[in-house]
Coordinates of C-alpha atoms in Angstrom, one line a residue:
M1 CA 93.7 112.9 125.0
D2 CA 90.8 111.8 122.8
A3 CA 91.1 109.8 119.7
T4 CA 90.6 112.9 117.7
A5 CA 92.4 115.9 119.2
I6 CA 90.8 119.3 119.6
T7 CA 92.9 122.3 118.9
D8 CA 92.9 125.6 120.9
S9 CA 90.6 127.1 118.3
G10 CA 88.0 124.3 118.9
T11 CA 88.5 122.5 115.6
S12 CA 89.2 118.8 115.4
R13 CA 92.1 117.1 113.6
S14 CA 93.0 113.5 112.9
A15 CA 96.8 113.4 113.2
A16 CA 99.5 114.3 115.8
S17 CA 103.2 114.5 115.9
I18 CA 105.4 111.9 117.6
T19 CA 108.6 112.9 119.3
L20 CA 111.2 110.4 120.5
Q21 CA 114.0 112.0 122.6
D22 CA 117.0 109.9 123.5
V23 CA 114.9 106.8 123.8
G24 CA 116.6 103.5 124.6
K25 CA 115.8 99.9 125.5
T26 CA 118.3 97.7 127.3
Y27 CA 117.2 94.2 128.5
P28 CA 118.2 92.7 131.9
D29 CA 120.9 90.6 130.2
G30 CA 122.6 93.7 128.9
T31 CA 121.4 93.5 125.4
V32 CA 121.0 96.9 123.9
A33 CA 118.0 96.7 121.5
V34 CA 117.9 100.5 121.0
G35 CA 120.5 103.0 121.9
D36 CA 119.8 106.7 122.3
F37 CA 117.3 107.2 119.5
S38 CA 115.7 110.5 118.6
L39 CA 113.2 111.2 115.9
E40 CA 110.5 113.8 115.1
V41 CA 107.6 112.4 113.2
R42 CA 105.5 115.1 111.6
A43 CA 101.7 115.1 112.0
G44 CA 100.0 113.6 108.9
E45 CA 103.1 112.1 107.4
L46 CA 104.0 108.5 106.8
T47 CA 107.4 107.7 108.3
V48 CA 109.1 104.4 107.5
L49 CA 111.6 102.7 109.8
I50 CA 113.9 100.4 107.8
G51 CA 117.2 98.6 108.4
P52 CA 118.6 95.1 108.8
S53 CA 117.1 92.5 111.1
G54 CA 117.8 93.1 114.7
C55 CA 118.3 96.9 114.4
G56 CA 115.4 97.7 116.8
K57 CA 112.7 98.8 114.3
S58 CA 109.8 96.9 115.8
T59 CA 111.1 97.6 119.3
I60 CA 110.8 101.3 118.6
L61 CA 107.3 100.8 117.2
R62 CA 106.2 98.9 120.3
M63 CA 107.7 101.5 122.7
I64 CA 105.5 104.1 121.1
N65 CA 102.3 102.3 122.2
R66 CA 104.0 100.9 125.3
L67 CA 103.8 97.2 124.4
I68 CA 107.5 97.5 125.4
E69 CA 108.5 99.9 128.1
P70 CA 111.6 102.1 127.3
T71 CA 114.5 101.9 129.6
R72 CA 115.2 105.6 129.2
G73 CA 114.2 108.7 127.2
T74 CA 110.9 110.5 126.5
I75 CA 108.2 109.7 123.9
L76 CA 105.7 112.5 123.2
L77 CA 102.4 112.0 121.4
D78 CA 100.8 115.3 120.5
G79 CA 103.2 116.9 123.0
Q80 CA 102.1 114.7 125.9
D81 CA 104.4 112.2 127.6
I82 CA 103.0 108.7 126.9
L83 CA 104.8 107.3 130.0
K84 CA 102.4 109.4 132.1
R85 CA 99.4 107.7 130.4
N86 CA 97.6 104.5 131.3
P87 CA 99.1 102.1 128.8
V88 CA 95.9 100.2 128.1
E89 CA 93.9 103.4 127.6
L90 CA 96.8 104.8 125.4
R91 CA 96.7 101.8 123.1
R92 CA 93.0 102.2 122.5
H93 CA 93.7 105.5 120.8
I94 CA 96.6 104.2 118.7
G95 CA 95.9 102.1 115.6
Y96 CA 98.1 99.1 115.3
V97 CA 98.5 96.9 112.2
I98 CA 100.8 93.8 112.3
Q99 CA 102.1 91.4 109.7
N100 CA 99.6 88.6 110.2
V101 CA 96.7 91.0 110.9
G102 CA 95.6 89.3 114.2
L103 CA 91.9 89.3 113.6
F104 CA 89.8 87.4 116.2
P105 CA 88.9 84.2 114.3
H106 CA 85.7 83.6 116.2
Q107 CA 84.3 87.0 115.5
K108 CA 82.7 88.2 112.2
I109 CA 84.4 91.0 110.3
G110 CA 82.0 93.7 111.6
A111 CA 82.7 92.7 115.2
N112 CA 86.4 92.7 114.6
I113 CA 86.4 96.2 113.3
G114 CA 84.1 97.4 116.1
T115 CA 86.2 96.1 118.9
V116 CA 87.9 99.3 120.0
P117 CA 84.9 101.6 119.6
K118 CA 82.9 99.2 121.8
L119 CA 85.7 99.3 124.4
L120 CA 85.5 103.1 124.3
G121 CA 81.8 103.0 125.0
W122 CA 80.3 103.8 121.6
D123 CA 76.6 102.9 121.2
S124 CA 75.8 100.1 118.8
A125 CA 74.4 102.3 116.1
R126 CA 77.5 104.4 116.0
V127 CA 79.7 101.3 115.9
K128 CA 77.7 99.8 113.0
A129 CA 77.9 103.1 111.0
R130 CA 81.6 103.4 111.5
T131 CA 82.2 99.7 110.6
E132 CA 80.3 100.1 107.3
E133 CA 82.1 103.4 106.6
L134 CA 85.5 101.8 107.0
L135 CA 84.7 98.7 105.0
E136 CA 83.7 101.0 102.1
L137 CA 86.9 103.0 102.7
V138 CA 89.1 100.0 102.3
G139 CA 87.2 98.7 99.3
L140 CA 85.1 96.0 100.8
D141 CA 81.4 95.9 100.3
P142 CA 79.8 96.0 103.8
A143 CA 76.8 93.9 102.7
K144 CA 79.1 91.2 101.4
Y145 CA 81.9 91.1 104.0
R146 CA 80.5 92.4 107.3
D147 CA 79.1 89.1 108.4
R148 CA 81.9 86.8 107.1
Y149 CA 84.6 85.3 109.3
P150 CA 88.3 86.0 108.8
H151 CA 89.0 82.5 107.4
E152 CA 86.5 83.2 104.6
L153 CA 88.7 86.1 103.3
S154 CA 91.9 86.2 101.2
G155 CA 95.1 87.4 102.8
G156 CA 94.8 90.7 101.1
Q157 CA 91.2 91.1 102.2
R158 CA 92.2 90.3 105.8
Q159 CA 94.9 92.9 105.7
R160 CA 92.4 95.5 104.6
V161 CA 90.2 94.6 107.5
G162 CA 93.2 94.9 109.8
V163 CA 93.7 98.5 108.5
A164 CA 90.0 99.2 108.9
R165 CA 90.1 97.9 112.5
A166 CA 93.1 100.1 113.3
L167 CA 91.3 103.2 112.0
A168 CA 88.0 102.4 113.7
A169 CA 88.3 104.8 116.6
D170 CA 89.8 107.5 114.4
P171 CA 93.2 107.5 116.1
L172 CA 95.7 110.2 115.8
V173 CA 98.5 107.7 115.1
L174 CA 98.7 104.5 113.1
L175 CA 101.6 102.0 113.8
M176 CA 102.2 99.4 111.1
D177 CA 104.7 96.5 111.6
E178 CA 105.4 95.0 108.1
P179 CA 101.7 95.1 107.3
F180 CA 102.0 93.8 103.7
S181 CA 104.8 91.3 103.9
A182 CA 102.6 88.3 104.4
V183 CA 100.8 88.6 101.1
D184 CA 102.0 87.7 97.6
P185 CA 103.9 90.3 95.5
I186 CA 101.0 91.0 93.2
A187 CA 98.5 91.5 96.1
R188 CA 101.2 93.5 98.0
G189 CA 101.5 96.0 95.1
R190 CA 97.8 96.5 94.9
L191 CA 97.5 96.9 98.7
Q192 CA 100.3 99.5 98.6
E193 CA 98.6 101.5 95.9
E194 CA 95.2 101.4 97.7
F195 CA 96.9 102.3 101.0
L196 CA 98.5 105.4 99.4
K197 CA 95.0 106.5 98.2
L198 CA 93.6 105.8 101.7
Q199 CA 96.3 107.9 103.3
A200 CA 95.7 110.7 100.9
E201 CA 92.1 110.8 102.2
V202 CA 92.6 110.2 106.0
R203 CA 96.0 111.8 106.5
K204 CA 97.0 110.0 109.6
T205 CA 100.4 110.1 111.3
I206 CA 101.8 106.7 110.4
V207 CA 105.0 105.0 111.5
M208 CA 105.7 101.8 109.4
V209 CA 108.3 99.2 109.8
T210 CA 109.5 97.3 106.7
H211 CA 112.5 95.4 105.4
D212 CA 111.7 96.3 101.8
I213 CA 113.4 99.4 100.5
D214 CA 111.1 99.5 97.4
E215 CA 108.1 99.6 99.8
A216 CA 109.7 102.3 101.9
V217 CA 110.4 104.5 98.9
R218 CA 107.0 103.9 97.4
L219 CA 105.0 104.7 100.6
G220 CA 107.1 106.9 102.9
D221 CA 107.1 110.7 103.1
R222 CA 110.3 110.2 105.1
I223 CA 112.5 107.2 105.7
A224 CA 114.6 106.5 108.8
V225 CA 117.5 104.1 108.1
L226 CA 118.6 102.3 111.2
A227 CA 121.7 100.3 112.1
E228 CA 122.2 97.7 114.7
G229 CA 121.4 98.9 118.2
G230 CA 118.7 101.3 116.9
K231 CA 121.2 103.8 115.7
L232 CA 119.7 106.3 113.3
Q233 CA 121.9 106.6 110.1
Q234 CA 119.8 108.9 108.0
F235 CA 116.3 110.4 108.1
A236 CA 115.2 112.0 104.8
P237 CA 112.5 112.0 102.1
P238 CA 112.9 109.1 99.6
A239 CA 114.3 111.1 96.7
E240 CA 117.0 112.7 99.0
L241 CA 117.9 109.4 100.6
L242 CA 118.4 107.8 97.2
S243 CA 120.3 110.7 95.7
R244 CA 122.5 111.6 98.7
P245 CA 123.0 108.7 101.1
S246 CA 124.7 110.0 104.2
S247 CA 127.3 107.2 104.4
A248 CA 128.7 104.2 102.6
G249 CA 126.6 102.0 104.9
V250 CA 123.4 103.7 103.9
A251 CA 124.4 103.7 100.2
S252 CA 125.0 99.9 100.4
F253 CA 121.7 99.3 102.2
V254 CA 119.5 101.3 99.7
G255 CA 121.3 99.5 96.8
A256 CA 123.5 100.2 93.9
D257 CA 120.4 100.7 91.7
R258 CA 119.2 103.6 93.9
G259 CA 119.4 105.9 90.8
I260 CA 116.6 103.9 89.2
R261 CA 114.6 103.9 92.4
R262 CA 115.0 107.7 92.5
L263 CA 113.2 108.0 89.2
A264 CA 110.2 106.3 90.8
V265 CA 109.8 109.1 93.3
T266 CA 110.7 112.0 91.0
P267 CA 107.7 113.7 89.3
V268 CA 107.7 114.2 85.6
R269 CA 107.1 117.9 86.3
D270 CA 110.8 118.1 87.4
A271 CA 111.9 117.4 83.8
L272 CA 109.0 119.0 81.8
Q273 CA 109.9 120.8 78.7
P274 CA 107.7 122.8 76.1
S275 CA 105.8 120.6 73.8
D276 CA 106.4 122.7 70.6
G277 CA 103.0 121.9 69.1
L278 CA 103.2 118.1 69.3
Q279 CA 100.0 116.2 69.5
A280 CA 99.3 113.3 71.9
G281 CA 99.5 110.8 69.0
D282 CA 103.0 111.8 67.9
R283 CA 104.8 110.1 70.8
P284 CA 104.1 107.8 73.7
T285 CA 102.4 109.6 76.6
V286 CA 102.6 109.8 80.3
D287 CA 100.2 111.6 82.7
I288 CA 101.3 114.7 84.5
T289 CA 100.9 112.9 87.8
G290 CA 103.4 110.3 86.8
T291 CA 107.1 109.8 87.6
L292 CA 110.3 109.9 85.6
H293 CA 110.3 106.1 86.0
D294 CA 106.9 106.0 84.2
A295 CA 108.3 108.3 81.5
L296 CA 111.5 106.2 80.9
A297 CA 109.4 103.0 80.8
A298 CA 107.1 104.4 78.2
M299 CA 110.1 105.5 76.1
L300 CA 111.8 102.1 76.3
T301 CA 108.6 100.3 75.4
V302 CA 108.6 101.8 71.9
D303 CA 112.2 102.9 71.6
S304 CA 111.4 106.6 71.7
A305 CA 113.7 109.4 72.8
E306 CA 110.9 111.3 74.5
V307 CA 107.3 111.2 75.8
I308 CA 104.5 113.7 75.7
V309 CA 103.2 114.6 79.1
V310 CA 99.4 115.0 79.2
E311 CA 96.9 116.5 81.6
D312 CA 93.3 115.6 81.2
G313 CA 94.2 114.2 77.8
R314 CA 95.8 117.4 76.6
P315 CA 99.6 117.8 75.9
V316 CA 101.3 120.1 78.4
G317 CA 104.9 119.4 77.5
T318 CA 107.5 116.7 76.8
V319 CA 110.1 114.7 78.7
S320 CA 113.3 113.5 77.0
R321 CA 115.8 110.8 78.0
S322 CA 118.5 113.5 78.3
A323 CA 116.2 115.6 80.5
I324 CA 115.7 112.6 82.8
F325 CA 119.4 112.0 83.2
D326 CA 120.1 115.7 83.7
T327 CA 117.4 116.1 86.4
P328 CA 119.2 117.3 89.5
A329 CA 118.9 115.6 92.9
P330 CA 116.3 117.2 95.2
A331 CA 117.3 119.8 97.7
E332 CA 117.3 118.8 101.3
A333 CA 114.0 119.1 103.1

């Protein structure tokens, strides 16, 4: 399997599905890190694994790239059994981002990003071009950062370089183990926003581990909630998880304020009403790409009962407080 798979029609693509079938990990002392775990990760989606400490999230992630060997079960990447692949060769085609980045301190940023392409035999011109392309993609000027060392960058900048390095060989899959937890909250928010924009452009299959439910809701296309022993409690899109937790345990984990969190993942379109000739200056405004959380925040800021929804600066409708509270929960995906 190449880094970028070729379909039967001869076209290339940049994402692949991941299938875990009854996967488990039991250590020699009898400790069950992961029970019989099954999950289908769709190609091009960002799936978040979340749960309490010790529930097997990172173990599952490491089994996907064979840093940890499963005791039982099957893991398929793009329909191929990873246990039949050379683990070193497999890992060269899976991007991996960890909490503390893991950049080589003695190598410059350009060399760090080009590590895997060099191992894959890319020529120097191609490696350089890819390095500069990725630095631009993650918002770092190649001329300014390519020849710096990791200690000369901020934590947020190093994290961006870590993402760039993981994407260097254009892998089908990106694994991320609490990638933003080591930076301060303000930088984390910016990194999350930039990462969403990046994912919208590259559309990789991503499996991310986090302890932060707000991060999971903000970034994930689907969220897998795990319990101790790697037991899957619920697997659903964020809005569905928040509106219809499958058990009291899941409800407790996602929090009593899950209704507020659901507003942050519900588009304003879901509560849009006719504008009745209102002009943009008559009420606070929110963009059509916003969420119900954005709309409610705008209302509360000026104590208004509704906001005008605009698209390209033109009013397209309104959203009222009552409409927000009456918006039904999303249907199951």
